[in-house]
Tab-separated table of N, CA and C in Angstrom:
chain	number	residue	atom	x	y	z
A	1	MET	N	-17.679	18.584	5.881
A	1	MET	CA	-16.413	17.814	5.804
A	1	MET	C	-16.630	15.887	6.343
A	2	LYS	N	-16.182	16.315	7.465
A	2	LYS	CA	-15.717	15.364	8.056
A	2	LYS	C	-17.399	13.664	8.386
A	3	LYS	N	-18.336	14.077	8.120
A	3	LYS	CA	-19.532	12.984	7.913
A	3	LYS	C	-19.207	12.828	6.499
A	4	TYR	N	-17.990	12.717	5.289
A	4	TYR	CA	-18.318	12.456	4.192
A	4	TYR	C	-16.738	11.362	4.211
A	5	PHE	N	-15.774	11.565	4.975
A	5	PHE	CA	-14.038	11.435	6.038
A	5	PHE	C	-14.569	9.352	5.919
A	6	VAL	N	-15.089	8.537	6.659
A	6	VAL	CA	-15.305	7.622	6.419
A	6	VAL	C	-15.972	7.080	6.201
A	7	PRO	N	-16.937	6.983	5.251
A	7	PRO	CA	-17.619	6.269	3.804
A	7	PRO	C	-16.384	6.443	3.660
A	8	LEU	N	-15.943	7.486	2.127
A	8	LEU	CA	-14.836	7.283	1.126
A	8	LEU	C	-13.836	6.594	2.303
A	9	LEU	N	-13.690	6.676	3.390
A	9	LEU	CA	-12.195	6.081	3.812
A	9	LEU	C	-12.817	4.047	3.739
A	10	PHE	N	-13.826	3.859	3.102
A	10	PHE	CA	-14.343	2.687	3.772
A	10	PHE	C	-14.722	2.297	2.117
A	11	LEU	N	-15.184	2.803	0.877
A	11	LEU	CA	-14.564	2.668	-0.097
A	11	LEU	C	-13.172	2.757	-1.028
A	12	VAL	N	-12.827	4.207	-0.038
A	12	VAL	CA	-11.306	3.063	-0.534
A	12	VAL	C	-10.376	1.523	-0.438
A	13	ALA	N	-10.754	1.927	1.083
A	13	ALA	CA	-10.114	0.005	1.296
A	13	ALA	C	-11.054	-1.303	0.538
A	14	ALA	N	-12.073	-0.985	0.433
A	14	ALA	CA	-13.037	-2.214	-0.847
A	14	ALA	C	-12.326	-1.973	-1.765
A	15	GLY	N	-11.730	-0.330	-2.611
A	15	GLY	CA	-11.750	-1.116	-4.084
A	15	GLY	C	-9.926	-1.718	-3.477
A	16	CYS	N	-9.692	-1.478	-2.656
A	16	CYS	CA	-8.284	-1.388	-2.551
A	16	CYS	C	-8.003	-3.451	-2.108
A	17	ALA	N	-9.461	-4.182	-1.605
A	17	ALA	CA	-9.293	-5.169	-1.193
A	17	ALA	C	-9.317	-5.660	-2.719
A	18	SER	N	-10.434	-5.141	-3.425
A	18	SER	CA	-10.799	-5.660	-4.481
A	18	SER	C	-9.930	-5.727	-5.878
A	19	PHE	N	-9.009	-4.601	-5.897
A	19	PHE	CA	-7.579	-5.128	-6.740
A	19	PHE	C	-6.776	-6.497	-6.118
A	20	ALA	N	-6.955	-6.344	-5.202
A	20	ALA	CA	-5.409	-7.472	-4.855
A	20	ALA	C	-6.514	-8.790	-4.665
A	21	LYS	N	-7.892	-9.078	-4.451
A	21	LYS	CA	-8.882	-9.936	-4.728
A	21	LYS	C	-8.200	-11.155	-6.024
A	22	ASN	N	-9.098	-9.559	-7.007
A	22	ASN	CA	-8.630	-9.440	-8.455
A	22	ASN	C	-7.419	-9.961	-9.339
A	23	GLU	N	-6.383	-9.006	-8.826
A	23	GLU	CA	-5.175	-9.354	-8.743
A	23	GLU	C	-5.100	-11.321	-8.941
A	24	SER	N	-5.658	-11.384	-7.307
A	24	SER	CA	-4.806	-12.625	-7.507
A	24	SER	C	-5.681	-14.177	-7.715
A	25	SER	N	-6.500	-14.212	-7.792
A	25	SER	CA	-7.411	-14.874	-8.605
A	25	SER	C	-7.090	-15.802	-9.030
A	26	GLY	N	-6.573	-15.186	-10.251
A	26	GLY	CA	-5.846	-16.127	-11.852
A	26	GLY	C	-4.280	-16.447	-11.386
A	27	GLN	N	-3.553	-15.965	-10.297
A	27	GLN	CA	-2.404	-16.165	-9.829
A	27	GLN	C	-2.649	-17.330	-9.446
A	28	ILE	N	-3.348	-17.963	-8.300
A	28	ILE	CA	-3.569	-19.226	-7.023
A	28	ILE	C	-4.751	-19.896	-7.856
A	29	GLY	N	-6.243	-19.744	-9.212
A	29	GLY	CA	-7.403	-20.204	-9.119
A	29	GLY	C	-7.669	-20.270	-8.105
A	30	CYS	N	-8.118	-19.269	-7.592
A	30	CYS	CA	-9.838	-19.364	-6.811
A	30	CYS	C	-10.605	-17.923	-7.639
A	31	PRO	N	-12.388	-17.960	-7.754
A	31	PRO	CA	-12.825	-17.226	-8.399
A	31	PRO	C	-12.365	-16.167	-7.159
A	32	ALA	N	-12.234	-14.316	-7.322
A	32	ALA	CA	-12.050	-13.765	-6.379
A	32	ALA	C	-12.810	-13.820	-5.365
A	33	GLU	N	-14.245	-14.315	-5.322
A	33	GLU	CA	-15.528	-14.128	-4.567
A	33	GLU	C	-15.016	-15.274	-2.904
A	34	GLU	N	-13.371	-16.284	-3.026
A	34	GLU	CA	-13.266	-17.010	-2.187
A	34	GLU	C	-12.327	-16.265	-1.751
A	35	ILE	N	-11.486	-16.035	-1.631
A	35	ILE	CA	-10.381	-15.179	-1.506
A	35	ILE	C	-10.619	-14.715	-0.568
A	36	GLN	N	-9.766	-14.044	1.071
A	36	GLN	CA	-9.640	-12.924	2.009
A	36	GLN	C	-8.470	-13.115	1.813
A	37	ILE	N	-8.243	-11.430	1.591
A	37	ILE	CA	-7.110	-11.015	2.325
A	37	ILE	C	-6.831	-10.245	2.881
A	38	VAL	N	-5.294	-10.386	3.373
A	38	VAL	CA	-5.133	-9.937	4.965
A	38	VAL	C	-3.558	-9.319	4.815
A	39	ASN	N	-3.198	-8.571	5.815
A	39	ASN	CA	-1.586	-8.616	5.575
A	39	ASN	C	-1.427	-7.259	4.051
A	40	ASP	N	-2.585	-6.166	3.466
A	40	ASP	CA	-2.224	-5.994	3.046
A	40	ASP	C	-1.785	-4.335	2.677
A	41	SER	N	-0.171	-4.515	2.205
A	41	SER	CA	0.626	-2.984	1.966
A	41	SER	C	0.893	-2.452	1.156
A	42	LYS	N	1.223	-1.520	0.959
A	42	LYS	CA	1.662	-0.299	-0.052
A	42	LYS	C	3.326	-0.489	0.636
A	43	THR	N	5.201	-1.123	-0.472
A	43	THR	CA	5.803	-0.795	-0.155
A	43	THR	C	6.624	-0.204	-1.002
A	44	GLY	N	6.443	1.258	-0.660
A	44	GLY	CA	7.538	2.362	-1.373
A	44	GLY	C	6.521	3.127	-2.077
A	45	LEU	N	6.650	3.277	-3.049
A	45	LEU	CA	5.886	4.336	-3.888
A	45	LEU	C	5.223	3.283	-5.418
A	46	VAL	N	6.012	2.133	-5.465
A	46	VAL	CA	6.052	1.286	-6.937
A	46	VAL	C	5.378	-0.251	-6.190
A	47	ASN	N	5.529	-0.530	-5.315
A	47	ASN	CA	5.001	-2.214	-4.740
A	47	ASN	C	3.848	-2.404	-3.915
A	48	ARG	N	3.016	-3.352	-4.241
A	48	ARG	CA	2.121	-3.630	-2.907
A	48	ARG	C	1.958	-5.800	-2.758
A	49	THR	N	2.180	-5.537	-1.386
A	49	THR	CA	1.975	-6.970	-0.855
A	49	THR	C	0.944	-7.558	-0.445
A	50	TRP	N	0.334	-8.716	-0.353
A	50	TRP	CA	-0.351	-8.963	0.540
A	50	TRP	C	-0.720	-10.439	0.477
A	51	THR	N	-1.252	-10.874	1.830
A	51	THR	CA	-2.024	-12.664	1.231
A	51	THR	C	-3.064	-12.320	1.328
A	52	ALA	N	-3.561	-13.799	0.274
A	52	ALA	CA	-4.622	-14.341	-0.164
A	52	ALA	C	-4.422	-15.537	0.203
A	53	GLU	N	-5.891	-16.338	0.700
A	53	GLU	CA	-6.109	-17.010	1.662
A	53	GLU	C	-7.440	-17.560	1.050
A	54	CYS	N	-7.610	-18.804	0.263
A	54	CYS	CA	-8.082	-18.735	-0.236
A	54	CYS	C	-8.288	-21.385	0.372
A	55	ARG	N	-9.166	-21.786	0.061
A	55	ARG	CA	-10.070	-22.949	0.425
A	55	ARG	C	-8.806	-23.981	0.872
A	56	ASP	N	-8.335	-22.901	2.379
A	56	ASP	CA	-7.771	-23.854	3.137
A	56	ASP	C	-5.915	-23.223	2.895
A	57	LYS	N	-5.562	-22.867	2.358
A	57	LYS	CA	-4.310	-22.511	1.721
A	57	LYS	C	-3.908	-20.857	1.454
A	58	ARG	N	-2.574	-20.714	1.353
A	58	ARG	CA	-2.430	-18.971	1.584
A	58	ARG	C	-1.035	-19.123	0.967
A	59	PHE	N	-1.050	-17.582	-0.192
A	59	PHE	CA	-0.532	-17.261	-1.139
A	59	PHE	C	-0.018	-16.278	-0.054
A	60	TYR	N	1.561	-15.709	-0.622
A	60	TYR	CA	1.757	-14.541	-0.514
A	60	TYR	C	2.157	-14.094	-1.673
A	61	CYS	N	1.669	-12.475	-1.815
A	61	CYS	CA	1.324	-12.322	-3.077
A	61	CYS	C	1.922	-10.246	-2.505
A	62	SER	N	2.368	-10.611	-4.678
A	62	SER	CA	3.018	-8.733	-4.767
A	62	SER	C	2.656	-8.258	-6.073
A	63	HIS	N	2.746	-7.347	-6.150
A	63	HIS	CA	2.515	-6.177	-7.309
A	63	HIS	C	3.378	-4.926	-7.620
A	64	SER	N	3.842	-5.506	-8.371
A	64	SER	CA	5.254	-3.781	-9.429
A	64	SER	C	3.837	-2.643	-10.022
A	65	TYR	N	4.495	-2.052	-9.602
A	65	TYR	CA	3.198	-1.057	-10.776
A	65	TYR	C	3.901	-0.211	-11.784
A	66	ASN	N	5.659	-0.768	-11.644
A	66	ASN	CA	6.182	0.096	-12.595
A	66	ASN	C	6.202	-0.538	-13.620
A	67	SER	N	6.139	-2.238	-13.468
A	67	SER	CA	6.300	-2.580	-14.685
A	67	SER	C	4.379	-3.730	-14.497
A	68	ASN	N	3.664	-3.413	-13.595
A	68	ASN	CA	2.123	-4.746	-13.826
A	68	ASN	C	2.364	-6.042	-13.882
A	69	ILE	N	2.918	-6.234	-12.837
A	69	ILE	CA	2.799	-7.677	-12.800
A	69	ILE	C	2.938	-8.205	-11.287
A	70	THR	N	1.711	-9.368	-11.800
A	70	THR	CA	1.690	-9.767	-9.817
A	70	THR	C	2.104	-11.303	-9.857
A	71	SER	N	2.111	-11.565	-8.575
A	71	SER	CA	3.201	-12.792	-8.459
A	71	SER	C	2.828	-13.322	-7.440
A	72	CYS	N	2.577	-14.598	-7.275
A	72	CYS	CA	1.742	-14.948	-6.065
A	72	CYS	C	2.217	-16.259	-5.427
A	73	LYS	N	3.332	-16.613	-4.783
A	73	LYS	CA	3.426	-18.085	-4.404
A	73	LYS	C	2.753	-18.812	-3.283
A	74	GLU	N	2.928	-20.009	-3.079
A	74	GLU	CA	1.392	-20.899	-2.638
A	74	GLU	C	2.480	-20.985	-1.169
A	75	GLU	N	2.452	-20.216	0.509
A	75	GLU	CA	3.091	-20.463	1.808
A	75	GLU	C	3.960	-21.875	1.379
A	76	VAL	N	4.773	-22.791	1.605
A	76	VAL	CA	5.589	-22.996	2.762
A	76	VAL	C	5.419	-23.878	3.476
A	77	ARG	N	4.722	-25.500	3.663
A	77	ARG	CA	4.366	-25.882	5.456
A	77	ARG	C	5.587	-26.779	5.605
């Protein structure tokens, strides 16, 4: 059983990053393959937040599973 845990954990983590990249893409105007996701975390059972970085810009994103809405705002510098 243990030998399957690490690959499964990797696949779940990769799937989470893929979700955040795909959700961010349309919001920030960068292709998913150019987006780096950092600080990805679930807040409670229904919300998720992450930071999307692309082309030297940073965006703060959130997703509500209740309403299935994703929102990203560019960092103010």
